Amino acid sequence: MGPLQIIIKCSRLTMDMLKKSLSEYFTSLEKHYLVWQKLSTEVERPLNALENQTEQLQLVQRIEWEIPELPHLKERLIYKITAGIENELFTLREMLCGFISSNKDLERQLNKLEQLYHKIECVQHSVTLEMEWAHSSWRYYHTLYPLKVTMESEINSTEALSHCGYRGHCDLDYQQGSSISSHCC
């Protein structure tokens, strides 16, 4: 077997591996889509609950009243509402971790594809087109819910709550700039 035949055989083997990886990527893309669909529908409940509880907190804090038969009622209501807000923020953070984890899995699959793709000089149009689709699909999910915007929104919401008198005990240190992804999974 000559050197040219060895190169052709290695190239075919690598091409077969690339095609297999492409197939695995698009299979995992379908699973990724299902995860996103599931999480997208599940996130509505805690978001609605969070909205309701923040409205309740604002209303309770605005009202000036004192009932002698029920001392410290306002403080107890504020405590109960803030505990509920904390629980919803925790639930939302867990869901965000699910989005992040799913995106990272898809990115790992794409990186594996890229490594195989660059090992060979790919001239087959179908493989090149599939690689473009793989990149496009990853970019779609990567930019669909950018983490930075989500984090800024969560930080702004938390700061707004703290200005309204919310003093929760969330384990995320927003002032120190910790990232949610470091607390995930």
CSV table of C-alpha atoms in Angstrom, one decimal:
chain,number,residue,atom,x,y,z
A,1,MET,CA,0.0,0.0,0.0
A,2,GLY,CA,1.5,3.3,-1.1
A,3,PRO,CA,1.5,6.6,0.7
A,4,LEU,CA,-1.2,8.0,-1.5
A,5,GLN,CA,-3.5,5.0,-0.8
A,6,ILE,CA,-2.9,5.5,3.0
A,7,ILE,CA,-3.8,9.2,2.8
A,8,ILE,CA,-7.0,8.3,0.8
A,9,LYS,CA,-7.9,5.6,3.3
A,10,CYS,CA,-7.4,7.9,6.2
A,11,SER,CA,-9.3,10.6,4.5
A,12,ARG,CA,-12.2,8.2,3.9
A,13,LEU,CA,-12.1,7.1,7.5
A,14,THR,CA,-12.1,10.7,8.7
A,15,MET,CA,-14.9,11.5,6.3
A,16,ASP,CA,-17.0,8.6,7.6
A,17,MET,CA,-16.3,9.8,11.2
A,18,LEU,CA,-17.4,13.3,10.2
A,19,LYS,CA,-20.6,12.0,8.6
A,20,LYS,CA,-21.3,10.0,11.8
A,21,SER,CA,-20.7,13.1,13.9
A,22,LEU,CA,-23.0,15.2,11.7
A,23,SER,CA,-25.7,12.6,12.2
A,24,GLU,CA,-25.1,12.6,16.0
A,25,TYR,CA,-25.2,16.4,16.0
A,26,PHE,CA,-28.5,16.7,14.2
A,27,THR,CA,-30.0,14.0,16.5
A,28,SER,CA,-28.8,15.9,19.5
A,29,LEU,CA,-30.2,19.1,18.0
A,30,GLU,CA,-33.6,17.6,17.9
A,31,LYS,CA,-33.3,16.6,21.6
A,32,HIS,CA,-32.0,20.2,22.3
A,33,TYR,CA,-35.1,21.6,20.7
A,34,LEU,CA,-37.3,19.5,22.9
A,35,VAL,CA,-35.5,20.5,26.0
A,36,TRP,CA,-35.9,24.2,25.0
A,37,GLN,CA,-39.6,23.7,24.3
A,38,LYS,CA,-40.2,22.0,27.6
A,39,LEU,CA,-38.2,24.7,29.6
A,40,SER,CA,-39.9,27.5,27.7
A,41,THR,CA,-43.3,26.3,28.7
A,42,GLU,CA,-42.3,25.6,32.3
A,43,VAL,CA,-40.8,29.0,32.8
A,44,GLU,CA,-44.2,30.7,32.4
A,45,ARG,CA,-45.5,29.6,35.8
A,46,PRO,CA,-42.6,31.0,38.0
A,47,LEU,CA,-42.5,34.2,35.9
A,48,ASN,CA,-46.2,34.8,36.5
A,49,ALA,CA,-45.8,33.9,40.2
A,50,LEU,CA,-42.8,36.3,40.5
A,51,GLU,CA,-44.8,39.1,38.9
A,52,ASN,CA,-47.8,38.6,41.2
A,53,GLN,CA,-45.6,38.4,44.3
A,54,THR,CA,-43.6,41.6,43.5
A,55,GLU,CA,-47.0,43.4,43.0
A,56,GLN,CA,-48.1,42.1,46.3
A,57,LEU,CA,-44.9,43.2,48.0
A,58,GLN,CA,-45.2,46.7,46.5
A,59,LEU,CA,-48.8,47.0,47.7
A,60,VAL,CA,-48.1,45.8,51.2
A,61,GLN,CA,-45.2,48.2,51.5
A,62,ARG,CA,-47.2,51.2,50.3
A,63,ILE,CA,-50.2,50.7,52.7
A,64,GLU,CA,-49.8,52.3,56.1
A,65,TRP,CA,-52.0,50.4,58.6
A,66,GLU,CA,-51.8,48.8,62.0
A,67,ILE,CA,-54.2,46.3,63.4
A,68,PRO,CA,-53.9,46.0,67.2
A,69,GLU,CA,-55.3,42.5,67.2
A,70,LEU,CA,-52.6,41.4,64.7
A,71,PRO,CA,-49.3,42.9,65.7
A,72,HIS,CA,-46.5,42.8,63.1
A,73,LEU,CA,-48.9,41.7,60.4
A,74,LYS,CA,-47.2,43.9,57.8
A,75,GLU,CA,-43.7,42.5,58.6
A,76,ARG,CA,-45.0,38.9,58.5
A,77,LEU,CA,-46.7,39.5,55.1
A,78,ILE,CA,-43.5,41.1,53.7
A,79,TYR,CA,-41.4,38.1,55.0
A,80,LYS,CA,-43.8,35.6,53.5
A,81,ILE,CA,-44.0,37.3,50.2
A,82,THR,CA,-40.2,37.8,50.0
A,83,ALA,CA,-39.7,34.1,50.8
A,84,GLY,CA,-42.0,33.3,47.9
A,85,ILE,CA,-40.0,35.6,45.6
A,86,GLU,CA,-36.8,33.9,46.7
A,87,ASN,CA,-38.3,30.5,45.8
A,88,GLU,CA,-39.4,31.7,42.4
A,89,LEU,CA,-36.0,33.3,41.7
A,90,PHE,CA,-34.3,30.0,42.7
A,91,THR,CA,-36.7,28.0,40.3
A,92,LEU,CA,-35.9,30.5,37.5
A,93,ARG,CA,-32.2,30.1,38.1
A,94,GLU,CA,-32.5,26.3,37.9
A,95,MET,CA,-34.4,26.6,34.6
A,96,LEU,CA,-31.8,29.1,33.3
A,97,CYS,CA,-29.1,26.5,34.2
A,98,GLY,CA,-31.1,24.0,32.1
A,99,PHE,CA,-30.9,26.3,29.1
A,100,ILE,CA,-27.2,26.9,29.7
A,101,SER,CA,-26.4,23.2,30.1
A,102,SER,CA,-28.3,22.3,27.0
A,103,ASN,CA,-26.5,25.0,25.0
A,104,LYS,CA,-23.2,23.9,26.3
A,105,ASP,CA,-23.9,20.3,25.2
A,106,LEU,CA,-24.8,21.5,21.7
A,107,GLU,CA,-21.7,23.6,21.6
A,108,ARG,CA,-19.5,20.6,22.5
A,109,GLN,CA,-21.1,18.6,19.7
A,110,LEU,CA,-20.4,21.4,17.3
A,111,ASN,CA,-16.7,21.7,18.4
A,112,LYS,CA,-16.3,18.0,17.9
A,113,LEU,CA,-17.7,18.4,14.4
A,114,GLU,CA,-15.4,21.3,13.7
A,115,GLN,CA,-12.3,19.4,14.8
A,116,LEU,CA,-13.1,16.5,12.4
A,117,TYR,CA,-14.1,18.9,9.6
A,118,HIS,CA,-10.7,20.7,9.8
A,119,LYS,CA,-8.8,17.4,9.8
A,120,ILE,CA,-9.7,16.9,6.2
A,121,GLU,CA,-10.0,19.1,3.2
A,122,CYS,CA,-13.7,18.8,2.7
A,123,VAL,CA,-14.8,19.3,-0.9
A,124,GLN,CA,-18.1,17.4,-0.7
A,125,HIS,CA,-20.8,20.0,-1.1
A,126,SER,CA,-23.3,18.1,1.1
A,127,VAL,CA,-21.0,17.9,4.0
A,128,THR,CA,-20.0,21.6,3.8
A,129,LEU,CA,-23.7,22.5,3.6
A,130,GLU,CA,-24.5,20.3,6.7
A,131,MET,CA,-21.6,22.0,8.6
A,132,GLU,CA,-23.2,25.4,7.7
A,133,TRP,CA,-26.5,24.2,9.0
A,134,ALA,CA,-24.9,22.9,12.2
A,135,HIS,CA,-23.3,26.4,12.8
A,136,SER,CA,-26.6,28.1,12.0
A,137,SER,CA,-28.5,25.9,14.4
A,138,TRP,CA,-26.0,26.5,17.2
A,139,ARG,CA,-26.0,30.3,16.6
A,140,TYR,CA,-29.8,30.3,16.7
A,141,TYR,CA,-29.9,28.9,20.2
A,142,HIS,CA,-26.8,30.7,21.4
A,143,THR,CA,-28.4,34.1,20.5
A,144,LEU,CA,-32.0,33.2,21.2
A,145,TYR,CA,-31.7,34.0,24.9
A,146,PRO,CA,-28.3,35.6,25.4
A,147,LEU,CA,-27.1,35.0,28.9
A,148,LYS,CA,-25.8,38.5,29.3
A,149,VAL,CA,-29.2,40.1,28.7
A,150,THR,CA,-30.9,37.5,31.0
A,151,MET,CA,-28.4,38.2,33.7
A,152,GLU,CA,-28.7,42.0,33.4
A,153,SER,CA,-32.5,41.6,33.6
A,154,GLU,CA,-32.3,39.4,36.7
A,155,ILE,CA,-29.8,41.8,38.3
A,156,ASN,CA,-32.1,44.8,37.5
A,157,SER,CA,-35.1,43.0,38.9
A,158,THR,CA,-33.2,42.1,42.1
A,159,GLU,CA,-32.0,45.6,42.5
A,160,ALA,CA,-35.5,46.9,42.0
A,161,LEU,CA,-36.8,44.6,44.7
A,162,SER,CA,-34.1,45.7,47.1
A,163,HIS,CA,-35.1,49.4,46.5
A,164,CYS,CA,-38.6,48.4,47.4
A,165,GLY,CA,-37.5,47.0,50.7
A,166,TYR,CA,-36.9,43.4,49.6
A,167,ARG,CA,-34.0,42.0,51.6
A,168,GLY,CA,-33.8,38.4,50.4
A,169,HIS,CA,-31.1,35.8,51.2
A,170,CYS,CA,-30.5,34.6,47.7
A,171,ASP,CA,-27.2,32.7,47.5
A,172,LEU,CA,-26.1,34.6,44.4
A,173,ASP,CA,-23.9,37.6,45.1
A,174,TYR,CA,-25.1,40.1,42.4
A,175,GLN,CA,-23.0,43.0,43.7
A,176,GLN,CA,-19.8,40.9,43.4
A,177,GLY,CA,-20.7,40.1,39.8
A,178,SER,CA,-20.9,36.3,40.1
A,179,SER,CA,-22.3,34.5,37.1
A,180,ILE,CA,-25.2,32.2,37.2
A,181,SER,CA,-23.3,29.7,35.0
A,182,SER,CA,-20.8,29.2,37.8
A,183,HIS,CA,-23.6,28.1,40.1
A,184,CYS,CA,-25.2,25.8,37.6
A,185,CYS,CA,-25.2,22.1,37.3
